[in-house]
Amino acid sequence: METLELTQEEQFQARIDADMRIEPKDWMPDAYRKTLIRQISQHAHSELVGMLPEGNWITRAPSLKRKSILLAKVQDEAGHGLYLYSAAETLGTSRDQMLADLHSGKAKYSSIFNYPTLSWADMGCVGWLVDGAAILNQVPLCRTSYGPYARAMVRVCKEESFHQRQGFEIMQTLCEGSPEQKAMAQEGLNRWWWPTLMMFGPKDSESPNTAQSMNWRIKRFTNDELRQKFVDMMVPQAEFLGLTVPDPNLKWNEAKQGYDFGDVDWEEFWNVVKGNGMCNKERLQARVQAHEEGAWVREAALAHAEKRQQREAAKAAAA
Amino acid sequence: MSQKEWPLWEVFIRSKQGLDHKHVGSLHAADAEMAIQNARDVYTRRLEGVSIWVVESKHVHASNPDDAQAFYEPANDKIYRHPTFYQVPDSIKHM
């Protein structure tokens, strides 16, 4: 039995090494299944909770154009959550279970959404920085080893670049505006820069699961690699906007052809992960409230569907 | 309070007239009508489709991947089913 199992696992790994996709009904190690359910559902939860900080600004968007764009973006995020929940469900978990885990606090979502969105510039920063970071994380996942996850990510990535561009455009408009508007943009960058760097997760040396995840190709670059890429990508964009990245240690390193930058405040990072961020309670409360207040709608729709089915069956029987 | 989930549906979309419907993903809905409406919102926000099919997931029957080797094996040694198996003289045109 033991040798048989080993062979199965070796075959599985060989398929992954050959860059073949794993599909829902294929054999897979339990740990692969569990890790993926956790990773995909966390990602889905992030999309869902990610609607809240932006939803906060829909009624206060500065123009009808901005409001329509923001609505479309928030709607996309709902869609991204749905693609991802469906992908996770192919692994044998249920939608209700995942939502229950989110609502009880057992499941995590991206800590970035536990920061408040205080000004309109924050809508720019969320699109430009947060979605920019998300894209770096997500593009490699279009080639991840689990088929349904990879396909969901292709769809997500196609839609995500609009999100980043609209954010950059908000920043650019503010930076070309009045001194007050430019100051608002700078304040936004000051508040969002470090939390965005935290989105890539703990340092490689403190991320013990990275090696296994890379081996399974459900992660394709390490946290530090992606963080470096992000800084190298964003600094020139900040310079274009005429904004200052709030890091005194930021410096071009000719030898490595990349920027050296300061260390993230890891104490803050872990504190937010553990639930003590500025908005953790508020976000979770909003999710739970929406779910509970929507319960009657879900029930009524089911009751209506059942009633209609019975009516149609009775009609067919009478005919 | 009912603890029942809305059933799961598989969604197929025809991206333009003349092409096949293609599986794009799944979603939950109380009935077929709602599934089609939800599919429109979830899968065609950028004009990805001109027609939608939904099928309740429990009605999909699938081949077993563990049997794939034996199941598809009969086609392995029948290369004469492909046109490249046959030699056509150079002077023969339009074949």
Short mmCIF file of C-alpha atoms in Angstrom, two decimals:
data_model
loop_
_atom_site.label_atom_id
_atom_site.label_comp_id
_atom_site.label_asym_id
_atom_site.label_seq_id
_atom_site.Cartn_x
_atom_site.Cartn_y
_atom_site.Cartn_z
CA MET A 1 0.00 0.00 0.00
CA GLU A 2 2.74 2.38 1.01
CA THR A 3 4.72 1.86 -2.19
CA LEU A 4 1.57 2.26 -4.27
CA GLU A 5 0.81 5.59 -2.63
CA LEU A 6 4.37 6.78 -3.14
CA THR A 7 4.17 5.91 -6.81
CA GLN A 8 0.97 7.84 -7.16
CA GLU A 9 2.56 10.88 -5.55
CA GLU A 10 5.64 10.56 -7.73
CA GLN A 11 3.47 10.36 -10.82
CA PHE A 12 1.60 13.42 -9.65
CA GLN A 13 4.83 15.37 -9.14
CA ALA A 14 6.13 14.24 -12.53
CA ARG A 15 3.04 15.66 -14.21
CA ILE A 16 3.55 18.96 -12.44
CA ASP A 17 7.24 19.02 -13.33
CA ALA A 18 6.25 18.49 -16.97
CA ASP A 19 4.01 21.58 -16.62
CA MET A 20 0.86 19.53 -17.07
CA ARG A 21 -2.31 20.73 -15.34
CA ILE A 22 -4.09 18.86 -12.58
CA GLU A 23 -7.86 18.68 -13.02
CA PRO A 24 -10.57 18.25 -10.34
CA LYS A 25 -11.07 14.50 -10.64
CA ASP A 26 -7.38 13.63 -10.91
CA TRP A 27 -5.64 12.04 -7.96
CA MET A 28 -3.81 14.58 -5.80
CA PRO A 29 -2.10 14.48 -2.39
CA ASP A 30 -4.31 15.62 0.48
CA ALA A 31 -1.86 18.36 1.40
CA TYR A 32 -2.02 19.77 -2.15
CA ARG A 33 -5.81 19.81 -1.99
CA LYS A 34 -5.85 21.44 1.46
CA THR A 35 -3.24 24.04 0.60
CA LEU A 36 -5.10 24.97 -2.57
CA ILE A 37 -8.46 25.23 -0.82
CA ARG A 38 -6.85 27.56 1.69
CA GLN A 39 -5.03 29.62 -0.94
CA ILE A 40 -7.93 29.93 -3.39
CA SER A 41 -10.55 30.65 -0.73
CA GLN A 42 -8.29 33.27 0.88
CA HIS A 43 -7.94 34.85 -2.51
CA ALA A 44 -11.73 34.77 -3.03
CA HIS A 45 -12.31 36.27 0.42
CA SER A 46 -9.87 39.06 -0.44
CA GLU A 47 -11.91 39.93 -3.53
CA LEU A 48 -15.10 39.95 -1.50
CA VAL A 49 -13.74 42.02 1.40
CA GLY A 50 -11.86 44.15 -1.13
CA MET A 51 -15.19 45.57 -2.29
CA LEU A 52 -15.70 47.29 1.06
CA PRO A 53 -12.97 49.97 1.13
CA GLU A 54 -13.96 51.06 -2.39
CA GLY A 55 -17.69 50.68 -1.90
CA ASN A 56 -17.13 53.30 0.76
CA TRP A 57 -16.47 55.86 -2.00
CA ILE A 58 -19.14 55.04 -4.60
CA THR A 59 -21.61 57.62 -3.27
CA ARG A 60 -18.86 60.22 -2.95
CA ALA A 61 -17.02 59.80 -6.26
CA PRO A 62 -16.18 63.27 -7.64
CA SER A 63 -18.00 62.83 -10.97
CA LEU A 64 -20.48 60.57 -12.70
CA LYS A 65 -17.67 59.17 -14.84
CA ARG A 66 -15.60 58.23 -11.78
CA LYS A 67 -18.66 56.78 -10.11
CA SER A 68 -19.49 54.56 -13.10
CA ILE A 69 -15.88 53.37 -13.28
CA LEU A 70 -15.74 52.64 -9.56
CA LEU A 71 -19.02 50.73 -9.72
CA ALA A 72 -17.73 48.64 -12.61
CA LYS A 73 -14.52 47.91 -10.70
CA VAL A 74 -16.33 46.85 -7.55
CA GLN A 75 -18.62 44.67 -9.65
CA ASP A 76 -15.54 43.05 -11.21
CA GLU A 77 -14.25 42.25 -7.74
CA ALA A 78 -17.51 40.48 -6.89
CA GLY A 79 -17.05 38.54 -10.13
CA HIS A 80 -13.44 37.65 -9.28
CA GLY A 81 -14.58 36.35 -5.91
CA LEU A 82 -17.18 34.18 -7.64
CA TYR A 83 -14.70 32.72 -10.18
CA LEU A 84 -12.40 31.81 -7.32
CA TYR A 85 -15.04 30.34 -5.02
CA SER A 86 -16.14 28.13 -7.93
CA ALA A 87 -12.56 27.01 -8.51
CA ALA A 88 -12.19 26.13 -4.81
CA GLU A 89 -15.47 24.22 -4.86
CA THR A 90 -14.06 21.84 -7.48
CA LEU A 91 -11.69 20.65 -4.73
CA GLY A 92 -14.57 19.41 -2.59
CA THR A 93 -15.29 22.28 -0.23
CA SER A 94 -18.62 24.14 -0.27
CA ARG A 95 -19.47 27.80 -0.68
CA ASP A 96 -21.27 27.81 2.67
CA GLN A 97 -18.25 26.28 4.41
CA MET A 98 -15.87 28.87 2.96
CA LEU A 99 -18.15 31.76 3.91
CA ALA A 100 -18.60 30.32 7.40
CA ASP A 101 -14.80 30.20 7.78
CA LEU A 102 -14.50 33.81 6.63
CA HIS A 103 -17.23 34.99 8.98
CA SER A 104 -15.86 33.13 11.99
CA GLY A 105 -12.41 34.62 11.42
CA LYS A 106 -10.88 31.20 10.79
CA ALA A 107 -10.05 32.03 7.17
CA LYS A 108 -7.86 34.98 6.31
CA TYR A 109 -8.06 37.58 3.56
CA SER A 110 -5.49 40.07 2.36
CA SER A 111 -4.53 42.40 5.21
CA ILE A 112 -4.42 45.38 2.88
CA PHE A 113 -8.20 45.70 3.13
CA ASN A 114 -7.94 46.32 6.85
CA TYR A 115 -6.63 49.80 6.15
CA PRO A 116 -9.13 52.67 5.85
CA THR A 117 -9.81 54.64 2.66
CA LEU A 118 -9.78 58.21 3.94
CA SER A 119 -9.66 60.39 0.83
CA TRP A 120 -10.43 60.17 -2.87
CA ALA A 121 -6.70 59.75 -3.49
CA ASP A 122 -7.01 56.42 -1.72
CA MET A 123 -9.17 55.19 -4.61
CA GLY A 124 -6.23 56.10 -6.84
CA CYS A 125 -3.77 54.33 -4.55
CA VAL A 126 -5.87 51.19 -4.25
CA GLY A 127 -6.06 50.88 -8.04
CA TRP A 128 -2.51 51.93 -8.82
CA LEU A 129 -0.60 50.30 -5.94
CA VAL A 130 -2.81 47.58 -4.49
CA ASP A 131 -4.09 46.28 -7.81
CA GLY A 132 -0.59 46.71 -9.23
CA ALA A 133 0.73 44.42 -6.49
CA ALA A 134 -2.17 42.03 -7.02
CA ILE A 135 -1.35 41.79 -10.73
CA LEU A 136 2.27 40.85 -9.97
CA ASN A 137 0.98 38.10 -7.69
CA GLN A 138 -1.69 36.95 -10.09
CA VAL A 139 -0.08 36.91 -13.52
CA PRO A 140 2.23 33.97 -12.64
CA LEU A 141 -0.81 32.14 -11.23
CA CYS A 142 -2.32 31.98 -14.72
CA ARG A 143 0.22 29.13 -15.15
CA THR A 144 -0.45 27.51 -11.82
CA SER A 145 -0.68 23.70 -11.75
CA TYR A 146 -4.36 23.42 -10.81
CA GLY A 147 -6.49 23.83 -13.95
CA PRO A 148 -9.63 25.51 -12.56
CA TYR A 149 -7.50 27.96 -10.54
CA ALA A 150 -5.33 28.83 -13.54
CA ARG A 151 -8.39 29.39 -15.73
CA ALA A 152 -10.01 31.62 -13.10
CA MET A 153 -6.79 33.62 -12.87
CA VAL A 154 -6.65 34.17 -16.64
CA ARG A 155 -10.09 35.73 -16.39
CA VAL A 156 -9.14 37.81 -13.34
CA CYS A 157 -5.92 39.11 -14.91
CA LYS A 158 -7.70 40.19 -18.09
CA GLU A 159 -9.96 42.41 -16.02
CA GLU A 160 -7.43 43.59 -13.48
CA SER A 161 -5.38 45.80 -15.75
CA PHE A 162 -8.31 48.19 -16.19
CA HIS A 163 -8.33 48.48 -12.40
CA GLN A 164 -4.72 49.52 -12.22
CA ARG A 165 -4.98 51.98 -15.08
CA GLN A 166 -8.03 53.74 -13.67
CA GLY A 167 -6.15 54.07 -10.35
CA PHE A 168 -3.12 55.56 -12.05
CA GLU A 169 -5.37 57.96 -13.93
CA ILE A 170 -6.93 59.15 -10.67
CA MET A 171 -3.41 59.77 -9.30
CA GLN A 172 -2.29 61.54 -12.45
CA THR A 173 -5.36 63.80 -12.45
CA LEU A 174 -4.75 64.72 -8.81
CA CYS A 175 -1.04 65.34 -9.42
CA GLU A 176 -1.82 67.66 -12.32
CA GLY A 177 -4.44 69.49 -10.25
CA SER A 178 -4.27 72.09 -7.49
CA PRO A 179 -1.51 72.00 -4.82
CA GLU A 180 -4.12 70.62 -2.40
CA GLN A 181 -4.97 67.80 -4.79
CA LYS A 182 -1.31 66.99 -5.31
CA ALA A 183 -0.82 66.95 -1.52
CA MET A 184 -3.77 64.58 -1.24
CA ALA A 185 -2.10 62.24 -3.74
CA GLN A 186 1.19 62.36 -1.77
CA GLU A 187 -0.61 61.63 1.50
CA GLY A 188 -2.31 58.69 -0.15
CA LEU A 189 1.01 57.28 -1.32
CA ASN A 190 2.49 57.84 2.15
CA ARG A 191 -0.25 55.79 3.75
CA TRP A 192 -0.49 53.00 1.14
CA TRP A 193 3.14 52.36 0.18
CA TRP A 194 4.17 50.22 3.13
CA PRO A 195 0.94 48.25 3.53
CA THR A 196 1.19 47.45 -0.20
CA LEU A 197 4.72 46.07 0.24
CA MET A 198 3.31 43.87 3.00
CA MET A 199 0.85 42.32 0.51
CA PHE A 200 3.63 40.05 -0.77
CA GLY A 201 3.76 38.30 2.59
CA PRO A 202 6.55 37.62 5.07
CA LYS A 203 10.22 37.55 4.13
CA ASP A 204 11.33 34.39 2.32
CA SER A 205 13.34 33.37 5.39
CA GLU A 206 10.10 33.39 7.39
CA SER A 207 7.87 31.76 4.84
CA PRO A 208 8.36 28.03 5.46
CA ASN A 209 5.67 26.88 3.00
CA THR A 210 7.15 28.65 0.00
CA ALA A 211 9.40 25.76 -1.08
CA GLN A 212 6.57 23.21 -1.12
CA SER A 213 4.21 25.61 -2.89
CA MET A 214 6.82 26.37 -5.55
CA ASN A 215 7.41 22.67 -5.99
CA TRP A 216 3.71 22.18 -6.61
CA ARG A 217 3.68 25.23 -8.87
CA ILE A 218 0.87 26.87 -6.99
CA LYS A 219 3.29 29.68 -6.30
CA ARG A 220 5.77 30.65 -9.00
CA PHE A 221 7.93 33.38 -7.42
CA THR A 222 8.95 33.95 -3.81
CA ASN A 223 7.56 36.80 -1.71
CA ASP A 224 10.83 38.74 -1.77
CA GLU A 225 11.25 38.31 -5.53
CA LEU A 226 7.80 39.77 -6.14
CA ARG A 227 8.35 42.58 -3.64
CA GLN A 228 11.57 43.57 -5.43
CA LYS A 229 9.83 43.47 -8.81
CA PHE A 230 7.06 45.68 -7.46
CA VAL A 231 9.43 48.33 -6.12
CA ASP A 232 11.40 48.37 -9.39
CA MET A 233 8.16 48.77 -11.32
CA MET A 234 6.54 51.44 -9.14
CA VAL A 235 9.37 53.86 -8.35
CA PRO A 236 9.60 55.21 -11.93
CA GLN A 237 5.82 55.57 -12.00
CA ALA A 238 5.87 57.58 -8.76
CA GLU A 239 8.63 59.73 -10.25
CA PHE A 240 6.51 60.34 -13.33
CA LEU A 241 3.70 61.55 -11.08
CA GLY A 242 6.12 63.79 -9.19
CA LEU A 243 5.46 61.96 -5.94
CA THR A 244 7.99 60.89 -3.31
CA VAL A 245 8.08 57.27 -2.21
CA PRO A 246 8.07 57.41 1.62
CA ASP A 247 11.23 55.38 2.14
CA PRO A 248 14.49 57.17 3.14
CA ASN A 249 16.46 54.01 2.29
CA LEU A 250 15.22 53.76 -1.27
CA LYS A 251 18.21 53.88 -3.59
CA TRP A 252 19.05 52.62 -7.08
CA ASN A 253 21.58 49.80 -6.97
CA GLU A 254 23.52 49.73 -10.22
CA ALA A 255 25.06 46.33 -9.54
CA LYS A 256 21.78 44.50 -9.07
CA GLN A 257 19.92 46.72 -11.56
CA GLY A 258 17.19 47.23 -9.01
CA TYR A 259 16.31 49.38 -6.03
CA ASP A 260 17.49 48.82 -2.49
CA PHE A 261 14.71 49.66 -0.09
CA GLY A 262 13.94 49.80 3.60
CA ASP A 263 12.52 47.00 5.70
CA VAL A 264 8.80 46.62 6.17
CA ASP A 265 7.47 47.09 9.71
CA TRP A 266 6.91 43.40 10.37
CA GLU A 267 5.42 44.03 13.77
CA GLU A 268 2.63 45.99 12.13
CA PHE A 269 2.25 43.27 9.49
CA TRP A 270 1.72 40.47 12.03
CA ASN A 271 -0.47 42.66 14.15
CA VAL A 272 -2.89 43.25 11.25
CA VAL A 273 -2.76 39.57 10.26
CA LYS A 274 -3.73 38.66 13.81
CA GLY A 275 -6.84 40.82 13.56
CA ASN A 276 -5.72 44.04 15.24
CA GLY A 277 -5.56 46.29 12.19
CA MET A 278 -7.51 49.52 11.93
CA CYS A 279 -10.51 48.02 10.14
CA ASN A 280 -10.44 44.24 10.80
CA LYS A 281 -13.52 44.31 13.01
CA GLU A 282 -15.45 46.70 10.78
CA ARG A 283 -14.76 44.68 7.62
CA LEU A 284 -15.77 41.36 9.11
CA GLN A 285 -18.83 42.88 10.69
CA ALA A 286 -19.92 44.34 7.34
CA ARG A 287 -19.52 40.93 5.67
CA VAL A 288 -21.42 39.06 8.37
CA GLN A 289 -24.17 41.65 8.37
CA ALA A 290 -24.57 41.49 4.58
CA HIS A 291 -24.71 37.69 4.74
CA GLU A 292 -27.26 37.58 7.55
CA GLU A 293 -29.45 40.29 6.13
CA GLY A 294 -29.42 38.51 2.77
CA ALA A 295 -30.52 35.18 4.27
CA TRP A 296 -34.22 35.78 3.62
CA VAL A 297 -33.48 36.54 -0.03
CA ARG A 298 -31.63 33.25 -0.47
CA GLU A 299 -34.44 31.36 1.24
CA ALA A 300 -37.19 33.10 -0.70
CA ALA A 301 -35.48 32.43 -4.04
CA LEU A 302 -35.23 28.73 -3.23
CA ALA A 303 -38.85 28.57 -2.05
CA HIS A 304 -39.96 30.35 -5.22
CA ALA A 305 -37.97 27.98 -7.42
CA GLU A 306 -39.44 24.96 -5.63
CA LYS A 307 -42.99 26.26 -5.87
CA ARG A 308 -42.63 26.97 -9.55
CA GLN A 309 -41.21 23.52 -10.16
CA GLN A 310 -44.16 21.92 -8.37
CA ARG A 311 -46.63 24.03 -10.30
CA GLU A 312 -45.05 23.03 -13.59
CA ALA A 313 -45.03 19.36 -12.58
CA ALA A 314 -48.72 19.57 -11.66
CA LYS A 315 -49.48 21.22 -14.99
CA ALA A 316 -47.59 18.50 -16.86
CA ALA A 317 -49.42 15.77 -14.91
CA ALA A 318 -52.82 17.31 -15.69
CA ALA A 319 -52.10 17.63 -19.40
CA MET B 1 -33.68 29.08 8.81
CA SER B 2 -32.95 26.91 5.81
CA GLN B 3 -29.36 25.76 5.60
CA LYS B 4 -29.65 24.65 1.99
CA GLU B 5 -27.25 26.07 -0.60
CA TRP B 6 -28.53 27.18 -3.97
CA PRO B 7 -27.68 24.44 -6.48
CA LEU B 8 -24.50 24.65 -8.56
CA TRP B 9 -24.75 25.26 -12.33
CA GLU B 10 -22.18 24.88 -15.09
CA VAL B 11 -22.11 27.77 -17.55
CA PHE B 12 -21.47 27.50 -21.30
CA ILE B 13 -21.10 30.55 -23.50
CA ARG B 14 -21.18 31.09 -27.25
CA SER B 15 -18.73 33.92 -27.73
CA LYS B 16 -20.04 34.78 -31.18
CA GLN B 17 -22.51 33.57 -33.72
CA GLY B 18 -21.12 30.55 -35.55
CA LEU B 19 -18.97 29.20 -32.70
CA ASP B 20 -19.67 26.43 -30.19
CA HIS B 21 -20.80 27.04 -26.65
CA LYS B 22 -17.78 26.60 -24.41
CA HIS B 23 -17.59 25.84 -20.70
CA VAL B 24 -16.53 28.97 -18.81
CA GLY B 25 -17.12 28.13 -15.15
CA SER B 26 -19.88 27.62 -12.65
CA LEU B 27 -22.12 29.50 -10.24
CA HIS B 28 -24.90 29.04 -7.71
CA ALA B 29 -28.51 29.95 -8.46
CA ALA B 30 -31.95 28.97 -7.20
CA ASP B 31 -33.25 28.02 -10.65
CA ALA B 32 -32.33 28.02 -14.35
CA GLU B 33 -33.68 31.49 -15.00
CA MET B 34 -31.61 32.99 -12.20
CA ALA B 35 -28.59 30.96 -13.31
CA ILE B 36 -28.78 32.54 -16.77
CA GLN B 37 -29.13 36.03 -15.33
CA ASN B 38 -26.24 35.48 -12.93
CA ALA B 39 -24.14 34.00 -15.73
CA ARG B 40 -24.73 37.17 -17.72
CA ASP B 41 -23.43 39.28 -14.81
CA VAL B 42 -20.55 37.00 -13.83
CA TYR B 43 -19.26 35.82 -17.20
CA THR B 44 -20.26 38.39 -19.86
CA ARG B 45 -19.52 41.81 -18.37
CA ARG B 46 -17.33 42.63 -21.39
CA LEU B 47 -19.38 41.30 -24.29
CA GLU B 48 -17.92 37.80 -23.99
CA GLY B 49 -21.07 36.11 -25.20
CA VAL B 50 -24.14 36.14 -27.42
CA SER B 51 -25.76 33.02 -25.97
CA ILE B 52 -25.68 31.24 -22.61
CA TRP B 53 -26.43 27.65 -21.63
CA VAL B 54 -26.65 26.55 -18.01
CA VAL B 55 -26.77 22.95 -16.82
CA GLU B 56 -27.20 21.92 -13.23
CA SER B 57 -23.84 20.42 -12.25
CA LYS B 58 -25.41 17.25 -10.84
CA HIS B 59 -26.59 16.37 -14.36
CA VAL B 60 -23.07 16.33 -15.81
CA HIS B 61 -21.61 12.84 -16.15
CA ALA B 62 -17.88 12.60 -16.74
CA SER B 63 -15.39 9.96 -17.79
CA ASN B 64 -13.05 8.76 -15.08
CA PRO B 65 -9.50 10.14 -15.39
CA ASP B 66 -8.10 6.99 -13.73
CA ASP B 67 -9.37 5.01 -16.71
CA ALA B 68 -8.06 7.47 -19.27
CA GLN B 69 -5.20 5.31 -20.49
CA ALA B 70 -7.32 2.24 -21.22
CA PHE B 71 -10.31 4.29 -22.29
CA TYR B 72 -8.55 6.15 -25.07
CA GLU B 73 -6.09 3.38 -25.91
CA PRO B 74 -8.10 1.96 -28.86
CA ALA B 75 -7.27 5.06 -30.93
CA ASN B 76 -3.52 4.77 -30.28
CA ASP B 77 -2.62 2.26 -33.00
CA LYS B 78 -4.94 3.47 -35.73
CA ILE B 79 -2.76 5.95 -37.47
CA TYR B 80 -4.44 5.03 -40.77
CA ARG B 81 -7.30 7.26 -39.60
CA HIS B 82 -5.14 10.28 -40.37
CA PRO B 83 -4.63 11.55 -43.92
CA THR B 84 -0.87 11.78 -43.36
CA PHE B 85 -0.75 7.95 -43.25
CA TYR B 86 -1.22 7.81 -47.01
CA GLN B 87 1.35 8.61 -49.65
CA VAL B 88 0.12 10.70 -52.51
CA PRO B 89 2.26 10.93 -55.67
CA ASP B 90 3.68 14.40 -56.23
CA SER B 91 1.94 14.73 -59.58
CA ILE B 92 -1.50 14.31 -57.99
CA LYS B 93 -3.06 17.66 -57.16
CA HIS B 94 -6.08 18.66 -55.12
CA MET B 95 -6.03 15.74 -52.68
#
